[in-house]
Amino acid sequence: MKQSEGARRTLLSKVPEATALFWVIKILTTGMGETASDFIGNQGLVLAGGLVLVTAVALVSALVAQFRATRYVAPVYWAAVTMISVVGTMLSDGSRIALGITYAVSTVTFVVALAVIFGLWYRSERTLSIHSIVTRPRETFYWAAVVATFALGTSAGDLTARTLRLGFLGSGWMFLGIILVPAIAYRWLGLNAILAFWAAYVTTRPLGASFADWMAVPRRDGGLGWGTGPVTLVVAAVILALVGWVTWTRRDLVESLDVDPDPR
């Protein structure tokens, strides 16, 4: 049964508005996730295992807090995104190492996984719009898609940087060009807003990760040699500052929604 018009207006979105600052924070979380995961992986077996456990607990805690929230809360939302960024990188790198698969195969695998999630989401809800994340099923599909985009982006970034030998800086510039395509197509060519959003969203992962890797890896590997630990800490500090800013200004809130939770 569809809800009344009054009920529709009271629904609160669980995700932020896609402002310019949203994209900046999103790209920063992808970079931090990449270097944080690499930092953990470079530690000794015992320490790395402990850090993985802490990361897993932090991810579960962040997602529980996000699902329990009745509306979008910037620190809660971005904590979940950040932890998914770290774990998504671990999933991509871990599956490749454990199964011995190539970057190309892992990239294709995560493309298929993301396509399946989008297909099931649309079949169930008849929309993939972030402005309709007002029910538990849609929120579940949304976060499943977020996890898949992070894993996909990690594999794609490694594919271009390592297999195709573009290097991290070259890959970063390439993905910067790619992310501009849906933005330009939406602004001037009439590309569907939902398609433009998700195309850009997927690209943020290899974009941020490529530049973060470039800053962290040794000079002999074509990077700046700043180290995964320092890069992680600096990027984390910037993320905290920006999340604090949007929390204070509330500029990323969806002020009002006129969304039918069941458009079928």
Coordinates of C-alpha atoms in Angstrom, one line a residue:
M1 CA 0.0 0.0 0.0
K2 CA 1.3 3.4 -0.9
Q3 CA 1.8 6.0 1.8
S4 CA -0.1 9.2 1.8
E5 CA 1.3 12.5 0.5
G6 CA 1.9 13.7 4.1
A7 CA 3.8 10.5 4.9
R8 CA 5.9 10.9 1.8
R9 CA 7.0 14.4 2.8
T10 CA 8.2 13.1 6.2
L11 CA 10.6 10.6 4.8
L12 CA 14.2 11.4 5.5
S13 CA 17.1 10.5 3.3
K14 CA 19.9 8.3 4.7
V15 CA 22.5 9.7 2.3
P16 CA 23.9 13.2 1.6
E17 CA 23.2 15.5 -1.3
A18 CA 25.8 15.0 -4.1
T19 CA 27.4 18.4 -3.7
A20 CA 30.9 19.3 -4.8
L21 CA 32.2 18.7 -1.3
F22 CA 30.5 15.3 -1.3
W23 CA 32.7 14.3 -4.3
V24 CA 35.9 15.8 -2.6
I25 CA 35.3 13.8 0.6
K26 CA 34.4 10.7 -1.4
I27 CA 37.7 10.8 -3.4
L28 CA 39.7 11.4 -0.2
T29 CA 38.1 8.4 1.5
T30 CA 39.2 6.2 -1.5
G31 CA 42.7 7.4 -1.2
M32 CA 42.8 6.8 2.5
G33 CA 41.3 3.4 2.1
E34 CA 44.0 2.4 -0.3
T35 CA 47.0 3.5 1.8
A36 CA 45.5 2.3 5.1
S37 CA 45.0 -1.1 3.6
D38 CA 48.5 -1.2 2.2
F39 CA 49.9 0.0 5.5
I40 CA 48.1 -2.8 7.4
G41 CA 49.3 -5.4 4.8
N42 CA 52.9 -4.3 5.2
Q43 CA 53.0 -5.0 8.9
G44 CA 54.1 -8.3 10.5
L45 CA 51.6 -11.2 10.5
V46 CA 50.5 -10.8 14.1
L47 CA 50.1 -7.1 14.0
A48 CA 48.5 -7.1 10.6
G49 CA 46.0 -9.7 11.8
G50 CA 45.2 -7.6 14.8
L51 CA 44.7 -4.5 12.7
V52 CA 42.4 -6.4 10.3
L53 CA 40.3 -7.5 13.2
V54 CA 40.1 -4.0 14.5
T55 CA 39.1 -2.8 11.0
A56 CA 36.4 -5.4 10.7
V57 CA 34.9 -4.4 14.1
A58 CA 35.1 -0.8 13.1
L59 CA 33.3 -1.5 9.8
V60 CA 30.5 -3.5 11.5
S61 CA 30.1 -0.8 14.1
A62 CA 29.9 2.0 11.5
L63 CA 27.3 0.1 9.5
V64 CA 25.2 -0.7 12.5
A65 CA 25.2 2.9 13.5
Q66 CA 24.3 4.0 9.9
F67 CA 21.4 1.5 9.7
R68 CA 20.1 2.5 13.1
A69 CA 20.1 6.2 12.2
T70 CA 16.7 7.5 11.1
R71 CA 18.2 10.2 8.9
Y72 CA 21.5 11.2 7.3
V73 CA 24.2 12.1 10.0
A74 CA 27.4 13.2 8.4
P75 CA 29.9 11.6 10.8
V76 CA 28.1 8.3 10.9
Y77 CA 27.7 8.1 7.1
W78 CA 31.3 9.0 6.3
A79 CA 32.6 6.7 9.0
A80 CA 30.8 3.9 7.2
V81 CA 32.1 5.0 3.8
T82 CA 35.7 5.2 5.1
M83 CA 35.7 1.8 6.7
I84 CA 34.2 0.3 3.5
S85 CA 37.0 1.9 1.6
V86 CA 39.6 0.1 3.7
V87 CA 37.8 -3.2 3.8
G88 CA 36.9 -3.0 0.1
T89 CA 40.6 -2.7 -0.7
M90 CA 41.4 -5.7 1.5
L91 CA 38.7 -7.7 -0.3
S92 CA 40.1 -6.9 -3.7
D93 CA 43.7 -7.4 -2.8
G94 CA 43.0 -10.4 -0.6
S95 CA 40.9 -12.2 -3.2
R96 CA 43.5 -11.7 -5.9
I97 CA 46.4 -12.9 -3.7
A98 CA 44.5 -15.9 -2.2
L99 CA 43.0 -17.1 -5.5
G100 CA 46.0 -16.1 -7.6
I101 CA 43.8 -14.2 -10.1
T102 CA 44.9 -11.4 -12.3
Y103 CA 43.9 -7.7 -12.0
A104 CA 41.9 -8.1 -15.2
V105 CA 39.9 -11.0 -13.9
S106 CA 39.2 -9.4 -10.6
T107 CA 38.1 -6.2 -12.3
V108 CA 35.7 -8.1 -14.5
T109 CA 34.4 -10.1 -11.6
F110 CA 33.6 -7.0 -9.6
V111 CA 32.0 -5.4 -12.6
V112 CA 29.7 -8.4 -12.9
A113 CA 29.0 -8.3 -9.1
L114 CA 28.1 -4.6 -9.3
A115 CA 25.9 -5.2 -12.3
V116 CA 24.0 -7.9 -10.4
I117 CA 23.5 -5.7 -7.4
F118 CA 22.1 -2.9 -9.6
G119 CA 19.9 -5.3 -11.5
L120 CA 18.4 -6.7 -8.3
W121 CA 18.1 -3.3 -6.8
Y122 CA 16.2 -1.9 -9.8
R123 CA 14.1 -5.0 -10.2
S124 CA 13.0 -4.7 -6.5
E125 CA 12.7 -1.0 -6.2
R126 CA 12.3 0.4 -9.7
T127 CA 14.8 3.1 -9.0
L128 CA 18.5 3.5 -8.3
S129 CA 18.3 7.1 -7.2
I130 CA 20.2 8.2 -4.1
H131 CA 17.3 10.6 -3.3
S132 CA 15.1 7.5 -2.7
I133 CA 17.2 5.9 0.0
V134 CA 14.4 6.1 2.5
T135 CA 13.6 2.4 3.2
R136 CA 15.6 -0.4 4.6
P137 CA 15.7 -2.5 1.4
R138 CA 17.0 0.5 -0.6
E139 CA 19.6 1.3 2.0
T140 CA 20.8 -2.3 1.9
F141 CA 21.1 -2.3 -1.9
Y142 CA 22.9 1.1 -1.7
W143 CA 25.6 -0.1 0.7
A144 CA 26.0 -3.3 -1.2
A145 CA 26.7 -1.2 -4.3
V146 CA 29.1 1.0 -2.4
V147 CA 31.1 -2.1 -1.3
A148 CA 31.2 -3.4 -4.9
T149 CA 32.3 0.0 -6.3
F150 CA 35.2 0.2 -3.9
A151 CA 36.4 -3.4 -4.7
L152 CA 36.0 -2.7 -8.4
G153 CA 37.8 0.5 -8.3
T154 CA 40.7 -1.0 -6.4
S155 CA 41.1 -3.7 -9.1
A156 CA 40.7 -1.3 -12.0
G157 CA 43.3 1.1 -10.5
D158 CA 45.8 -1.7 -10.1
L159 CA 45.0 -3.0 -13.6
T160 CA 45.9 0.4 -15.2
A161 CA 48.8 1.2 -13.0
R162 CA 50.5 -2.2 -12.9
T163 CA 49.3 -4.4 -15.8
L164 CA 48.9 -1.7 -18.3
R165 CA 52.0 0.0 -16.9
L166 CA 50.5 3.5 -16.8
G167 CA 51.9 4.0 -13.3
F168 CA 50.0 5.5 -10.4
L169 CA 50.3 9.1 -11.5
G170 CA 49.4 8.2 -15.1
S171 CA 46.4 6.2 -13.9
G172 CA 45.3 9.1 -11.7
W173 CA 45.3 11.6 -14.6
M174 CA 43.5 9.1 -16.7
F175 CA 40.7 8.5 -14.2
L176 CA 40.5 12.2 -13.6
G177 CA 39.7 12.5 -17.3
I178 CA 37.2 9.6 -17.1
I179 CA 35.3 11.1 -14.2
L180 CA 34.8 14.3 -16.2
V181 CA 32.9 12.4 -18.9
P182 CA 29.7 11.8 -17.0
A183 CA 29.8 15.2 -15.5
I184 CA 30.1 16.9 -18.9
A185 CA 27.5 14.5 -20.4
Y186 CA 25.0 15.3 -17.6
R187 CA 25.6 19.0 -17.7
W188 CA 25.5 19.6 -21.5
L189 CA 24.4 16.4 -23.2
G190 CA 21.4 15.4 -21.2
L191 CA 22.8 12.2 -19.6
N192 CA 20.4 10.6 -17.1
A193 CA 21.3 12.0 -13.6
I194 CA 21.2 8.5 -11.9
L195 CA 23.5 7.0 -14.6
A196 CA 25.9 10.0 -14.4
F197 CA 26.0 9.7 -10.6
W198 CA 26.9 6.1 -10.5
A199 CA 29.4 6.3 -13.3
A200 CA 31.2 9.1 -11.5
Y201 CA 30.9 7.3 -8.1
V202 CA 32.6 4.1 -9.5
T203 CA 35.4 6.2 -10.9
T204 CA 36.2 8.0 -7.6
R205 CA 37.7 4.8 -6.3
P206 CA 40.6 4.3 -8.8
L207 CA 41.0 8.1 -9.0
G208 CA 41.6 8.7 -5.3
A209 CA 43.5 5.4 -4.9
S210 CA 45.9 6.1 -7.8
F211 CA 46.9 9.6 -6.5
A212 CA 47.3 8.3 -2.9
D213 CA 49.5 5.4 -4.1
W214 CA 51.6 7.8 -6.1
M215 CA 52.2 9.9 -3.0
A216 CA 52.9 6.8 -0.8
V217 CA 55.0 4.5 -2.9
P218 CA 58.9 4.8 -3.1
R219 CA 60.5 6.9 -5.7
R220 CA 62.0 3.9 -7.4
D221 CA 58.4 2.8 -8.1
G222 CA 57.5 6.2 -9.6
G223 CA 56.0 7.7 -6.4
L224 CA 56.9 10.5 -4.0
G225 CA 58.0 8.1 -1.3
W226 CA 56.0 9.7 1.6
G227 CA 54.9 6.3 2.9
T228 CA 51.5 4.7 3.4
G229 CA 51.3 5.6 7.1
P230 CA 51.9 9.3 6.8
V231 CA 49.6 9.7 3.7
T232 CA 46.9 7.8 5.6
L233 CA 47.1 10.1 8.6
V234 CA 47.2 13.3 6.6
V235 CA 44.3 12.3 4.4
A236 CA 42.3 11.2 7.5
A237 CA 42.9 14.6 9.1
V238 CA 41.6 16.4 6.0
I239 CA 38.5 14.1 5.9
L240 CA 37.8 14.8 9.6
A241 CA 38.0 18.5 9.0
L242 CA 35.7 18.4 6.0
V243 CA 33.2 16.2 7.7
G244 CA 33.2 18.5 10.6
W245 CA 32.5 21.4 8.2
V246 CA 29.5 19.8 6.5
T247 CA 28.2 18.7 9.9
W248 CA 28.4 22.3 11.1
T249 CA 27.1 24.0 8.0
R250 CA 24.6 21.2 7.1
R251 CA 25.1 22.1 3.4
D252 CA 24.9 18.5 2.3
L253 CA 21.5 17.7 3.8
V254 CA 18.6 16.9 1.5
E255 CA 16.2 19.5 2.9
S256 CA 13.0 18.0 1.7
L257 CA 11.9 14.8 -0.1
D258 CA 8.8 14.1 -2.1
V259 CA 9.6 10.5 -2.7
D260 CA 7.1 7.6 -2.9
P261 CA 8.9 4.7 -1.1
D262 CA 7.0 2.3 -3.3
P263 CA 6.8 3.7 -6.9
R264 CA 5.5 0.4 -8.4

